[in-house]
XYZ file of C-alpha atoms in Angstrom:
347
model
C 0.000 0.000 0.000
C 1.267 3.496 -0.831
C 2.542 5.717 1.944
C -0.112 8.027 3.362
C 0.311 11.797 3.102
C 1.316 11.909 6.759
C 2.415 9.226 9.184
C 2.339 8.582 12.963
C 5.369 10.820 13.487
C 3.478 13.788 12.045
C 0.033 13.139 13.516
C -1.670 15.212 16.186
C -3.156 12.818 18.707
C -6.851 13.635 18.507
C -10.086 11.907 17.571
C -12.172 13.665 14.956
C -15.838 12.985 14.215
C -17.408 14.150 10.966
C -20.644 15.906 11.975
C -23.436 15.427 9.452
C -26.181 18.012 9.559
C -29.254 18.611 7.457
C -31.743 21.418 7.755
C -30.134 22.812 10.878
C -30.214 19.486 12.766
C -27.343 17.129 13.571
C -27.770 13.569 12.315
C -28.254 10.979 15.047
C -25.313 8.871 13.876
C -23.011 11.836 14.534
C -24.170 12.083 18.146
C -23.624 8.329 18.494
C -20.074 8.686 17.205
C -19.457 11.610 19.550
C -20.492 9.433 22.498
C -18.186 6.600 21.432
C -15.435 9.076 20.578
C -15.754 10.663 24.005
C -15.092 7.334 25.694
C -12.095 6.605 23.483
C -10.721 10.110 23.981
C -11.044 9.881 27.756
C -9.221 6.541 27.821
C -6.372 7.936 25.723
C -6.382 11.452 27.235
C -6.841 12.872 23.739
C -9.115 15.724 22.649
C -12.341 14.970 20.805
C -13.024 17.276 17.861
C -16.256 17.615 15.920
C -15.748 18.623 12.277
C -18.812 20.631 11.284
C -19.159 21.496 7.596
C -21.874 23.529 5.889
C -23.062 27.065 5.344
C -23.804 29.200 8.402
C -23.498 26.211 10.726
C -21.808 27.882 13.692
C -25.117 27.840 15.563
C -24.850 24.045 15.826
C -21.431 24.134 17.478
C -22.767 24.259 21.052
C -24.867 21.153 20.397
C -21.761 19.306 19.209
C -19.963 20.309 22.411
C -22.977 19.320 24.504
C -22.776 15.842 22.949
C -19.162 15.404 24.059
C -16.746 17.329 21.851
C -13.907 19.341 23.387
C -13.569 21.420 20.249
C -15.632 22.139 17.149
C -13.848 22.892 13.901
C -16.254 24.639 11.530
C -15.912 24.584 7.750
C -18.273 27.345 6.681
C -18.693 28.211 3.014
C -21.664 29.089 0.743
C -20.794 26.172 -1.574
C -21.333 23.783 1.354
C -24.962 24.827 1.726
C -26.165 21.722 -0.133
C -24.349 18.413 0.208
C -22.155 17.590 -2.759
C -19.475 14.950 -2.335
C -16.903 16.875 -4.377
C -17.083 20.085 -2.351
C -17.448 18.357 1.027
C -14.551 15.982 0.391
C -12.358 18.877 -0.725
C -13.189 20.990 2.337
C -12.649 18.120 4.775
C -9.403 17.151 3.029
C -8.084 20.687 3.537
C -8.911 20.561 7.259
C -7.355 17.128 7.772
C -4.128 18.142 6.047
C -3.981 21.355 8.089
C -4.363 19.626 11.479
C -3.338 15.978 10.779
C -5.559 14.130 13.301
C -4.785 10.562 14.299
C -8.376 9.238 14.029
C -11.252 10.270 11.780
C -14.708 8.720 12.305
C -17.591 9.032 9.848
C -21.197 7.821 9.935
C -21.909 5.129 7.347
C -24.719 7.078 5.721
C -25.049 7.638 1.980
C -23.189 10.952 2.193
C -20.740 9.823 4.857
C -19.661 6.784 2.855
C -19.099 8.935 -0.221
C -16.971 11.456 1.647
C -14.979 8.796 3.540
C -14.189 6.830 0.396
C -12.900 9.850 -1.489
C -10.840 11.005 1.472
C -9.216 7.594 1.867
C -8.041 7.760 -1.758
C -6.806 11.346 -1.533
C -5.031 10.798 1.774
C -3.660 7.399 0.677
C -4.839 5.808 3.887
C -7.047 2.866 4.781
C -10.777 2.894 5.490
C -12.426 0.324 7.752
C -16.072 0.251 6.718
C -19.162 -0.648 8.753
C -17.303 -1.249 12.009
C -19.187 -2.868 14.863
C -16.787 -1.676 17.566
C -13.746 0.546 18.027
C -11.008 0.736 20.632
C -7.578 2.292 21.072
C -4.431 0.502 22.180
C -2.101 2.195 24.689
C 0.120 3.058 21.701
C -2.711 4.985 20.031
C -3.544 2.373 17.388
C -7.263 2.128 16.644
C -8.565 -1.435 16.545
C -11.603 -1.721 14.279
C -13.947 -4.676 14.699
C -15.573 -5.752 11.429
C -17.718 -8.857 10.980
C -18.289 -10.730 7.751
C -19.556 -13.917 6.147
C -22.779 -13.816 8.139
C -20.918 -13.514 11.407
C -18.583 -16.418 10.629
C -15.579 -14.107 10.655
C -14.753 -11.341 13.122
C -11.808 -9.289 11.914
C -9.794 -6.913 14.086
C -8.103 -4.421 11.771
C -5.313 -2.012 12.674
C -3.500 0.692 10.719
C -0.046 1.038 12.220
C 1.643 3.245 9.604
C -1.130 5.138 7.814
C -2.905 8.273 8.996
C -5.558 9.268 9.635
C -6.975 6.025 10.957
C -10.401 6.115 9.315
C -13.557 4.159 10.056
C -17.233 4.334 9.187
C -19.941 3.157 11.577
C -23.564 2.607 10.683
C -26.397 4.364 12.533
C -27.574 2.513 15.620
C -24.360 0.590 16.301
C -23.429 2.883 19.193
C -25.745 4.597 21.640
C -25.997 8.357 21.863
C -25.621 9.997 25.256
C -27.912 12.676 26.594
C -26.845 16.248 25.930
C -24.962 18.068 28.656
C -25.736 21.735 28.103
C -23.224 22.724 30.787
C -20.249 21.399 28.830
C -17.890 23.996 27.439
C -15.475 23.814 24.551
C -13.700 25.787 21.846
C -15.117 26.697 18.469
C -12.520 27.285 15.759
C -13.323 28.360 12.218
C -11.025 26.706 9.691
C -10.516 28.453 6.350
C -12.078 26.758 3.313
C -10.937 27.327 -0.257
C -13.608 26.306 -2.745
C -14.537 27.448 -6.232
C -17.622 26.943 -8.347
C -15.558 24.592 -10.497
C -14.618 22.379 -7.530
C -17.596 20.199 -8.359
C -18.829 19.077 -11.733
C -22.331 18.782 -10.302
C -24.904 21.483 -9.681
C -27.964 21.251 -7.434
C -31.057 22.046 -9.478
C -33.683 20.938 -6.999
C -33.611 19.139 -3.665
C -36.444 16.712 -2.969
C -36.634 14.803 0.296
C -38.704 11.652 0.242
C -40.684 10.335 3.176
C -38.817 7.463 4.733
C -38.861 5.397 7.889
C -36.376 5.494 10.749
C -36.473 2.125 12.478
C -33.610 3.133 14.778
C -36.013 5.188 16.896
C -39.069 2.909 17.198
C -39.831 1.574 20.699
C -41.470 -1.615 19.396
C -40.140 -3.456 16.350
C -42.131 -6.258 14.743
C -39.753 -8.048 12.365
C -40.868 -10.651 9.858
C -38.814 -13.379 8.220
C -39.367 -15.993 5.556
C -41.899 -17.786 7.765
C -44.337 -14.855 7.489
C -44.796 -15.867 3.825
C -45.162 -12.263 2.746
C -48.109 -11.549 5.061
C -46.795 -8.278 6.453
C -50.290 -6.835 6.760
C -50.817 -8.742 10.007
C -47.431 -7.571 11.305
C -48.361 -3.972 10.528
C -51.616 -4.461 12.419
C -49.753 -5.808 15.441
C -47.201 -3.000 15.280
C -49.967 -0.396 15.093
C -51.625 -1.811 18.220
C -48.340 -1.680 20.116
C -47.261 1.734 18.857
C -44.327 0.390 16.862
C -43.265 -0.301 13.293
C -42.387 -3.184 10.990
C -39.038 -4.490 9.761
C -37.887 -7.602 7.950
C -35.067 -10.018 7.308
C -33.415 -10.025 3.901
C -35.445 -12.800 2.154
C -38.822 -10.980 2.283
C -37.071 -7.817 1.063
C -35.435 -9.667 -1.817
C -38.802 -11.234 -2.696
C -40.401 -7.792 -2.886
C -42.801 -8.215 0.051
C -41.521 -5.112 1.873
C -39.346 -2.063 1.209
C -35.576 -2.410 1.411
C -35.329 0.488 3.871
C -37.030 -1.827 6.394
C -34.350 -4.509 6.185
C -32.840 -5.286 9.582
C -29.324 -6.512 10.193
C -25.751 -6.359 9.011
C -26.668 -5.182 5.502
C -29.664 -3.180 6.687
C -30.570 -1.218 9.803
C -29.262 -1.750 13.332
C -32.032 -1.085 15.868
C -32.238 -0.700 19.647
C -35.967 -1.024 20.400
C -37.381 -1.586 23.842
C -39.264 -4.614 22.490
C -38.447 -6.659 19.385
C -40.967 -9.279 18.253
C -39.260 -11.544 15.713
C -41.731 -13.499 13.600
C -40.781 -16.457 11.446
C -37.072 -15.639 11.232
C -34.500 -18.404 11.671
C -32.008 -16.156 13.443
C -29.029 -15.916 11.099
C -26.278 -13.796 12.607
C -26.413 -11.123 9.896
C -30.006 -10.443 10.992
C -29.465 -10.832 14.730
C -26.892 -8.024 14.858
C -29.747 -5.687 13.984
C -31.873 -6.526 17.056
C -29.461 -7.953 19.624
C -29.350 -4.671 21.560
C -33.124 -4.684 22.128
C -34.149 -4.579 25.778
C -36.594 -7.455 25.261
C -36.698 -9.994 22.416
C -39.738 -12.192 21.777
C -39.223 -14.834 19.079
C -41.937 -16.844 17.321
C -40.884 -19.827 15.201
C -42.280 -23.266 14.392
C -38.831 -24.864 14.707
C -37.917 -25.426 18.365
C -34.235 -25.595 17.330
C -34.259 -22.253 15.505
C -31.099 -20.226 16.298
C -33.208 -17.133 17.032
C -34.262 -18.686 20.331
C -30.672 -18.407 21.566
C -31.054 -14.618 21.499
C -34.647 -14.406 22.732
C -35.870 -13.547 26.210
C -39.178 -15.270 25.419
C -39.596 -18.110 22.901
C -42.918 -19.066 21.311
C -42.835 -22.352 19.384
C -45.627 -22.269 16.840
C -46.704 -21.242 13.368
C -46.407 -17.470 13.149
C -49.444 -17.406 10.829
C -51.503 -18.789 13.722
C -49.786 -17.082 16.645
C -49.897 -13.474 15.378
C -53.654 -13.394 14.543
C -54.374 -14.930 17.949
C -52.149 -12.344 19.627
C -53.871 -9.514 17.776
C -57.274 -10.820 18.815
C -56.170 -11.096 22.443
C -54.804 -7.547 22.422
C -58.049 -6.232 20.953
C -60.224 -7.906 23.559
C -62.298 -5.471 25.631
C -60.749 -4.715 29.027
C -57.507 -6.398 27.948
C -54.544 -5.201 30.009
C -51.970 -6.872 27.769
C -51.618 -3.966 25.355
C -51.059 -1.522 28.197
C -48.467 -3.817 29.788
C -46.453 -4.136 26.571
C -46.795 -0.424 25.875
C -45.496 0.329 29.374
C -42.403 -1.811 28.721
C -41.831 -0.238 25.309
C -42.446 3.392 26.144
C -41.520 3.444 29.808
């Protein structure tokens, strides 16, 4: 691998987090990375820096500090008003080369992945994608945990000679901490040199579609192959419980439900209060998406299904019989079951 543009002898020992913001609000994955970064920084006695790019974004700096940053480095420029990978990558590259941080963490969102990939090429450094955990050795080497082959392989990747040590982490992998409005920190504006010709793209119109954010739902009803495409009953159950519906990969691939509702290693990682897993075998690449739930209820006709190893409550039975019966029981007059589940999920 080619030598990076700067090495460990030239680095400034600091952890940087790329702060994504849209419409004046910080993306949740950025607050999650700030929380994880804060823990790593405290262990290493390093500063935690939030890199905030955009146009007129200084008003968000205090929120970044309140979520754990010691310092906020703002990249403020009119051409950063709308996200464009060319301009954002160029601005962030300038800041990294000016300060030479040891670690740079990015959320594995559509925009974050684009920026991180381009930076890795420009900086001639490595990029550990979709990490499931991060830690620092006493020597300041970041150890990135990455799983693959359906959980059959767990790789621990280090970059000893290349800087910055870069990693992307998907939303929901780490927990966000509550804001501490009493925290104080420095806000530094870093100069940005951009021209209209920096990007070959031009924003003509920005249209935001209506999507679903399964990372915030208190109750998740997830269907697998055993549901046989009958997600209408799962939606009914989710509506009763004040939750939403997700799925394993097979129903998504078969077109029974939208891909944005796919749960797991190649989908969304969720942390619901209650996860009801219906007709899913329990392959590891799905389980990583619900294993942090406070309570897991699994329904499967196979008593040996792997999902039961991760469940707090196991129901052995045909999901096509169990779910309609559960819905009927929850709809019974004077039933206290709905209130009890809702109290667990929302309390």
